[in-house]
Coordinates of C-alpha atoms in Angstrom, one line a residue:
M849 CA 0.0 0.0 0.0
S850 CA 1.5 3.4 -1.0
F851 CA 1.9 6.2 1.5
R852 CA -1.0 8.6 1.6
F853 CA 0.3 12.1 2.3
Q854 CA -2.1 14.3 4.2
A855 CA -0.8 17.9 4.3
H856 CA -3.0 19.0 7.3
E857 CA -1.2 16.5 9.5
Y858 CA 2.0 18.4 9.4
P859 CA 2.7 21.9 11.0
E860 CA 3.8 25.0 9.2
C861 CA 6.8 25.6 11.5
S862 CA 10.5 24.7 11.8
G863 CA 11.6 21.1 12.3
C864 CA 13.1 17.9 11.0
Y865 CA 11.4 15.1 9.2
L866 CA 12.4 11.4 9.2
M867 CA 11.1 9.3 6.3
K868 CA 10.9 5.6 6.9
N869 CA 10.0 2.5 4.9
A870 CA 7.4 -0.2 5.8
A871 CA 10.0 -2.0 8.0
G872 CA 10.5 1.2 10.0
E873 CA 14.0 1.7 8.6
L874 CA 15.1 5.3 8.2
L875 CA 15.5 6.4 4.6
Y876 CA 16.0 10.1 4.7
V877 CA 16.4 13.0 7.2
G878 CA 15.5 16.5 6.1
K879 CA 14.7 19.9 7.6
S880 CA 12.6 22.9 6.8
K881 CA 11.4 26.3 8.1
N882 CA 7.9 25.1 7.0
L883 CA 7.5 21.4 7.3
R884 CA 4.1 21.2 5.6
S885 CA 5.2 23.1 2.5
R886 CA 8.5 21.1 2.3
L887 CA 6.8 17.7 2.6
R888 CA 4.0 18.6 0.2
S889 CA 6.7 19.2 -2.5
Y890 CA 7.7 15.5 -2.4
F891 CA 4.2 14.4 -3.3
Q892 CA 2.8 17.1 -5.5
Q893 CA 5.6 17.5 -8.0
Q894 CA 6.9 15.3 -10.9
H895 CA 10.5 14.8 -9.8
T896 CA 13.2 14.6 -12.5
L897 CA 15.8 13.0 -10.2
K898 CA 15.5 9.2 -10.2
R899 CA 16.8 9.2 -6.6
I900 CA 13.9 11.4 -5.3
R901 CA 11.3 9.2 -7.2
L902 CA 12.8 6.1 -5.6
L903 CA 12.8 7.7 -2.2
V904 CA 9.1 8.7 -2.5
S905 CA 8.1 5.2 -3.7
Q906 CA 9.6 3.6 -0.5
I907 CA 8.1 6.0 2.1
A908 CA 5.6 4.3 4.4
M909 CA 5.7 6.8 7.3
I910 CA 7.0 10.3 8.1
E911 CA 8.0 11.2 11.7
V912 CA 8.4 14.9 12.5
I913 CA 10.5 16.6 15.3
L914 CA 9.5 20.1 16.1
V915 CA 12.2 22.7 17.1
N916 CA 12.2 26.3 18.1
N917 CA 13.9 27.9 15.2
E918 CA 15.9 27.4 11.9
A919 CA 19.2 27.1 13.7
E920 CA 18.0 24.1 15.7
S921 CA 16.6 22.4 12.6
L922 CA 19.9 22.8 10.8
L923 CA 21.9 21.4 13.8
L924 CA 19.5 18.6 14.6
E925 CA 19.4 17.5 10.9
N926 CA 23.2 17.4 10.9
N927 CA 23.3 15.2 14.0
L928 CA 20.6 12.8 12.9
I929 CA 22.2 12.2 9.6
K930 CA 25.6 11.5 11.1
I931 CA 24.1 9.2 13.8
H932 CA 21.8 7.2 11.5
K933 CA 23.5 7.6 8.1
P934 CA 20.3 7.2 6.1
P935 CA 20.8 5.7 2.6
F936 CA 19.2 8.7 0.7
N937 CA 21.3 11.3 2.5
R938 CA 24.5 12.0 0.7
A939 CA 25.6 15.3 2.4
L940 CA 26.6 15.7 6.0
V941 CA 27.3 11.9 6.5
K942 CA 31.0 12.3 7.2
D943 CA 32.0 13.4 10.6
N944 CA 34.3 16.1 9.2
S945 CA 31.3 17.9 7.5
G946 CA 28.5 20.2 8.6
Y947 CA 28.9 22.5 11.6
G948 CA 32.3 22.8 13.2
Y949 CA 33.6 23.9 16.6
L950 CA 36.6 25.9 17.6
Q951 CA 38.9 24.0 19.9
L952 CA 42.2 24.7 21.7
S953 CA 44.5 21.8 21.3
E954 CA 46.3 20.1 24.2
E955 CA 49.7 20.4 22.6
P956 CA 52.6 21.9 24.7
F957 CA 51.9 25.2 22.8
P958 CA 48.2 25.1 22.1
R959 CA 46.6 26.5 18.9
L960 CA 43.0 27.2 17.9
D961 CA 41.6 25.0 15.2
V962 CA 38.3 23.8 13.6
H963 CA 37.0 20.6 15.2
Y964 CA 34.1 18.2 14.3
R965 CA 32.4 16.0 16.8
K966 CA 32.0 12.3 16.3
R967 CA 28.6 10.9 17.0
T968 CA 29.2 7.2 16.8
I969 CA 27.3 5.1 19.3
K970 CA 28.6 1.9 20.9
P971 CA 26.4 -1.2 21.0
N972 CA 25.5 -0.5 24.7
G973 CA 24.1 2.9 23.7
S974 CA 26.9 5.1 25.2
P975 CA 28.7 7.6 22.9
Q976 CA 32.1 6.6 21.7
E977 CA 35.1 8.8 22.4
Q978 CA 34.1 12.1 20.8
G979 CA 37.5 12.8 19.3
I980 CA 38.1 15.5 21.9
S981 CA 41.6 16.1 23.2
G982 CA 40.1 17.8 26.2
G983 CA 40.9 21.4 25.2
Q984 CA 38.4 24.2 25.4
R985 CA 35.8 24.0 22.6
L986 CA 33.2 26.4 21.4
G987 CA 30.3 25.9 19.0
P988 CA 28.8 24.5 16.9
F989 CA 28.8 27.2 14.3
R990 CA 26.3 27.0 11.5
S991 CA 27.9 29.9 9.8
R992 CA 31.4 29.3 8.5
Q993 CA 32.0 33.0 8.1
F994 CA 31.1 33.6 11.7
R995 CA 33.4 30.8 12.9
D996 CA 36.4 31.8 10.7
A997 CA 36.1 35.4 11.8
L998 CA 36.2 34.4 15.4
L999 CA 39.1 32.0 14.8
E1000 CA 41.1 34.8 13.1
F1001 CA 40.4 37.3 15.8
V1002 CA 41.2 35.1 18.8
T1003 CA 44.4 33.7 17.2
E1004 CA 45.7 37.1 16.2
H1005 CA 44.6 38.8 19.4
F1006 CA 46.5 36.4 21.6
G1007 CA 49.4 35.7 19.2
L1008 CA 48.6 32.0 19.0
R1009 CA 50.4 29.9 16.5
T1010 CA 48.4 28.5 13.5
C1011 CA 51.0 26.0 12.1
S1012 CA 50.1 22.3 12.4
S1013 CA 53.8 21.6 13.2
M1014 CA 56.1 24.2 14.6
P1015 CA 59.0 25.4 12.4
K1016 CA 62.4 26.2 13.9
R1017 CA 62.3 29.8 12.9
V1018 CA 59.6 32.5 12.9
C1019 CA 57.6 33.0 9.7
L1020 CA 55.9 36.0 8.1
L1021 CA 53.0 35.9 10.6
Y1022 CA 55.4 36.9 13.4
H1023 CA 56.8 39.8 11.4
I1024 CA 53.3 41.1 10.6
K1025 CA 52.4 40.8 14.3
K1026 CA 49.9 37.9 13.9
C1027 CA 51.9 35.4 15.9
S1028 CA 54.0 35.6 19.1
G1029 CA 56.9 33.6 17.7
I1030 CA 56.9 30.8 20.3
C1031 CA 58.8 28.6 17.8
E1032 CA 61.9 30.8 18.1
K1033 CA 61.2 31.6 21.8
M1034 CA 60.3 35.2 21.1
I1035 CA 58.2 34.9 24.2
T1036 CA 58.6 32.6 27.1
E1037 CA 56.8 29.3 27.3
E1038 CA 54.9 30.3 30.4
E1039 CA 53.8 33.6 28.7
Y1040 CA 52.5 31.7 25.7
R1041 CA 50.6 29.2 27.8
D1042 CA 49.1 32.1 29.8
R1043 CA 47.9 33.6 26.5
A1044 CA 46.3 30.3 25.6
R1045 CA 44.5 30.2 29.0
Q1046 CA 43.2 33.8 28.3
A1047 CA 42.0 32.7 24.9
S1048 CA 40.2 29.8 26.5
K1049 CA 38.6 32.0 29.0
L1050 CA 37.5 34.5 26.4
L1051 CA 35.9 31.7 24.3
T1052 CA 34.0 30.4 27.3
N1053 CA 32.3 33.8 27.7
Q1054 CA 31.2 33.7 24.0
G1055 CA 29.4 37.0 24.0
E1056 CA 29.8 40.4 25.6
K1057 CA 33.4 40.2 26.8
L1058 CA 34.5 38.9 23.5
I1059 CA 32.9 41.8 21.6
E1060 CA 34.2 44.2 24.3
A1061 CA 37.8 43.0 23.8
M1062 CA 37.4 43.5 20.0
Y1063 CA 36.1 47.0 20.4
A1064 CA 39.1 47.8 22.7
K1065 CA 41.5 46.4 20.1
M1066 CA 39.8 48.5 17.4
Q1067 CA 40.1 51.6 19.5
L1068 CA 43.8 51.0 20.0
Y1069 CA 44.4 50.6 16.3
A1070 CA 42.6 53.8 15.6
E1071 CA 44.6 55.7 18.3
Q1072 CA 47.8 54.3 16.6
L1073 CA 46.5 55.6 13.3
Q1074 CA 46.4 52.0 12.0
F1075 CA 43.1 52.6 10.2
E1076 CA 43.3 49.6 7.9
K1077 CA 43.6 47.3 11.0
A1078 CA 40.8 49.2 12.8
G1079 CA 38.5 48.8 9.8
S1080 CA 39.3 45.1 9.6
M1081 CA 38.5 44.7 13.3
L1082 CA 35.2 46.5 12.8
R1083 CA 34.2 44.1 10.0
H1084 CA 34.9 41.2 12.3
I1085 CA 32.8 42.8 15.1
R1086 CA 29.9 43.3 12.7
I1087 CA 30.0 39.6 11.7
L1088 CA 30.3 38.4 15.3
E1089 CA 27.4 40.7 16.4
Q1090 CA 25.1 38.8 14.1
V1091 CA 24.7 36.1 16.7
P1092 CA 23.0 33.0 15.4
D1093 CA 19.6 32.0 16.9
K1094 CA 19.8 30.5 20.3
Q1095 CA 19.6 26.7 20.1
I1096 CA 19.4 23.9 22.6
V1097 CA 19.7 20.7 20.4
D1098 CA 23.5 20.6 20.2
R1099 CA 25.4 21.8 23.2
E1100 CA 28.6 21.2 25.1
G1101 CA 28.3 18.6 27.8
H1102 CA 29.5 15.2 29.1
L1103 CA 26.3 14.0 30.7
N1104 CA 23.7 11.7 29.1
Q1105 CA 20.2 13.0 29.9
D1106 CA 16.7 11.6 29.3
V1107 CA 14.0 14.3 29.2
L1108 CA 10.5 13.0 30.1
Y1109 CA 7.3 14.9 29.5
F1110 CA 4.3 13.2 31.1
G1111 CA 1.2 14.4 29.4
E1112 CA -2.5 14.3 30.3
N1113 CA -3.4 11.5 27.9
G1114 CA -1.7 8.6 29.7
Q1115 CA 1.5 8.8 27.7
V1116 CA 5.1 10.0 28.1
L1117 CA 7.4 11.4 25.5
L1118 CA 11.1 10.6 26.1
A1119 CA 13.8 12.6 24.5
K1120 CA 17.4 11.3 24.6
V1121 CA 20.2 13.8 25.0
Q1122 CA 23.7 12.3 24.8
E1123 CA 26.8 14.4 25.3
G1124 CA 24.7 17.5 24.8
M1125 CA 23.2 16.3 21.5
L1126 CA 19.4 15.7 21.1
R1127 CA 19.2 12.3 19.4
D1128 CA 15.7 10.8 19.6
F1129 CA 12.1 11.1 20.6
Q1130 CA 10.0 8.1 21.7
M1131 CA 6.4 7.9 22.9
F1132 CA 5.3 5.4 25.5
E1133 CA 2.0 4.4 27.0
L1134 CA 1.7 4.6 30.8
E1135 CA 0.1 2.0 33.0
R1136 CA -3.5 2.8 34.1
A1137 CA -3.1 4.3 37.5
I1138 CA -3.4 7.6 39.4
E1139 CA -1.4 10.2 37.4
E1140 CA 1.5 10.6 39.8
T1141 CA 1.7 6.9 40.5
A1142 CA 1.8 6.2 36.7
C1143 CA 4.8 8.6 36.3
D1144 CA 6.7 6.9 39.2
K1145 CA 5.9 3.4 37.9
F1146 CA 7.3 4.2 34.4
I1147 CA 10.5 5.7 35.8
V1148 CA 11.1 2.7 38.1
S1149 CA 10.4 0.1 35.4
H1150 CA 12.2 1.9 32.6
Y1151 CA 15.4 2.6 34.5
T1152 CA 16.1 -0.5 36.4
G1153 CA 18.7 -1.5 33.9
E1154 CA 20.7 0.9 31.7
R1155 CA 20.3 4.5 32.7
P1156 CA 21.5 8.0 31.8
D1157 CA 23.3 10.3 34.2
E1158 CA 20.2 12.4 34.8
L1159 CA 16.4 12.4 34.3
I1160 CA 14.7 15.7 33.5
V1161 CA 11.0 15.4 34.3
N1162 CA 7.9 17.7 34.3
K1163 CA 6.3 15.8 37.1
I1164 CA 6.9 13.1 39.7
G1165 CA 4.9 11.6 42.5
N1166 CA 7.2 10.6 45.3
L1167 CA 10.8 11.5 44.5
K1168 CA 12.2 10.0 47.7
K1169 CA 10.5 6.6 47.0
V1170 CA 11.5 6.5 43.4
N1171 CA 15.2 7.2 44.3
A1172 CA 15.0 4.4 46.9
L1173 CA 13.7 1.9 44.4
L1174 CA 16.3 2.9 41.8
R1175 CA 19.2 2.8 44.2
R1176 CA 21.9 0.3 43.3
K1177 CA 24.8 -0.8 45.4
G1178 CA 28.1 0.6 44.2
D1179 CA 26.4 3.0 41.7
K1180 CA 26.0 6.7 42.2
P1181 CA 22.3 7.7 42.6
L1182 CA 20.3 8.6 39.5
Q1183 CA 19.8 12.4 39.4
I1184 CA 16.2 13.3 38.9
T1185 CA 15.5 17.0 38.2
Q1186 CA 12.2 18.9 37.9
P1187 CA 13.3 22.3 36.6
K1188 CA 11.3 25.5 36.7
R1189 CA 13.6 27.7 34.5
G1190 CA 16.8 27.6 32.5
L1191 CA 18.1 25.2 29.8
K1192 CA 16.6 22.0 31.3
Y1193 CA 13.2 23.7 31.5
E1194 CA 13.6 24.7 27.8
L1195 CA 14.3 21.1 26.9
L1196 CA 11.1 20.1 28.7
Q1197 CA 9.2 22.7 26.8
L1198 CA 10.6 21.3 23.5
C1199 CA 9.4 17.9 24.6
K1200 CA 6.0 19.3 25.5
N1201 CA 5.6 20.8 22.0
N1202 CA 6.4 17.5 20.4
Y1203 CA 4.1 15.6 22.7
D1204 CA 1.2 18.0 22.0
Y1205 CA 1.8 17.7 18.2
R1206 CA 1.9 13.9 18.3
V1207 CA -1.2 13.6 20.4
A1208 CA -3.1 16.0 18.1
R1209 CA -1.9 14.2 15.0
A1210 CA -3.0 10.8 16.4
F1211 CA -6.4 12.2 17.3
S1212 CA -6.8 13.7 13.8
S1213 CA -5.9 10.4 12.2
E1214 CA -8.4 8.5 14.3
K1215 CA -11.2 11.0 13.4
S1216 CA -10.5 10.6 9.7
L1217 CA -10.8 6.8 9.8

């Protein structure tokens, strides 16, 4: 039976779509600012590309993940493609593609470079080594221009080296005052490492202090009548002031978190966040019971075996009792958080939006039968 596309089932907002075949295998991951319009284009056009026609012929279901803005849809699509490697996605499959980070290396004399996260999952479900040397990392950047402008400014501002292997003598960059010349000991090793620490601290701030430092540098150039450098600095500032939309789907972090939104319809939507990356949404039916008891029963039954570092929940009945039932000898207690504000609360709200959409879509499908 061919897939019957119903446009009204899909929202006119930002998100990602996952196309699957009859066996539930993922065929393709895409994103759009208007999901309904984008999905309609697959089924209401005569496609000239054989690959697109073949994809459409195999679609049996389309799953949708709603996000808050275009930035999140871009980053989530990038992650999902790298995690699942769908056969009809050709771009963004390789780990060294998509949206990069800036990272300070852990070499004796650190340098700032572009880094790409690995998203491979081990059989037990835990992320493999992410390819991180442990240095300070900032990102991801969905704008290469934004990222490269930041890389150029921080490297030049602190005189960090850019060479992949250090030469024995200083190069042109030292003579035009874009490198401190650590290769030929033009500054002490301790002074260089201190500059790298300052660069790391500045990157961690990511916002006001970074722009503030750039304005100070621009003013200094202007006072020294170095107008070309002042103009170049101003261009960098203008780029960096165009801050990309805030996003919560791909963040720095070392914890694995499950976000649980318990709704009013006897169901729970579980979002998996591993190493700061949103990876999956799953809907589960709850046992018939008093609402708070049903929440507690699900948590206890679902997390007796493998578990994340933290549960983020919108409601829980008896936290003390649940913790006692989940306590395992020799293991650290499972952290359960019920946030009222901040990033974790925003993750819960994203879960709620997807829960409401799925419930409404299921209800609409039942009415049309």
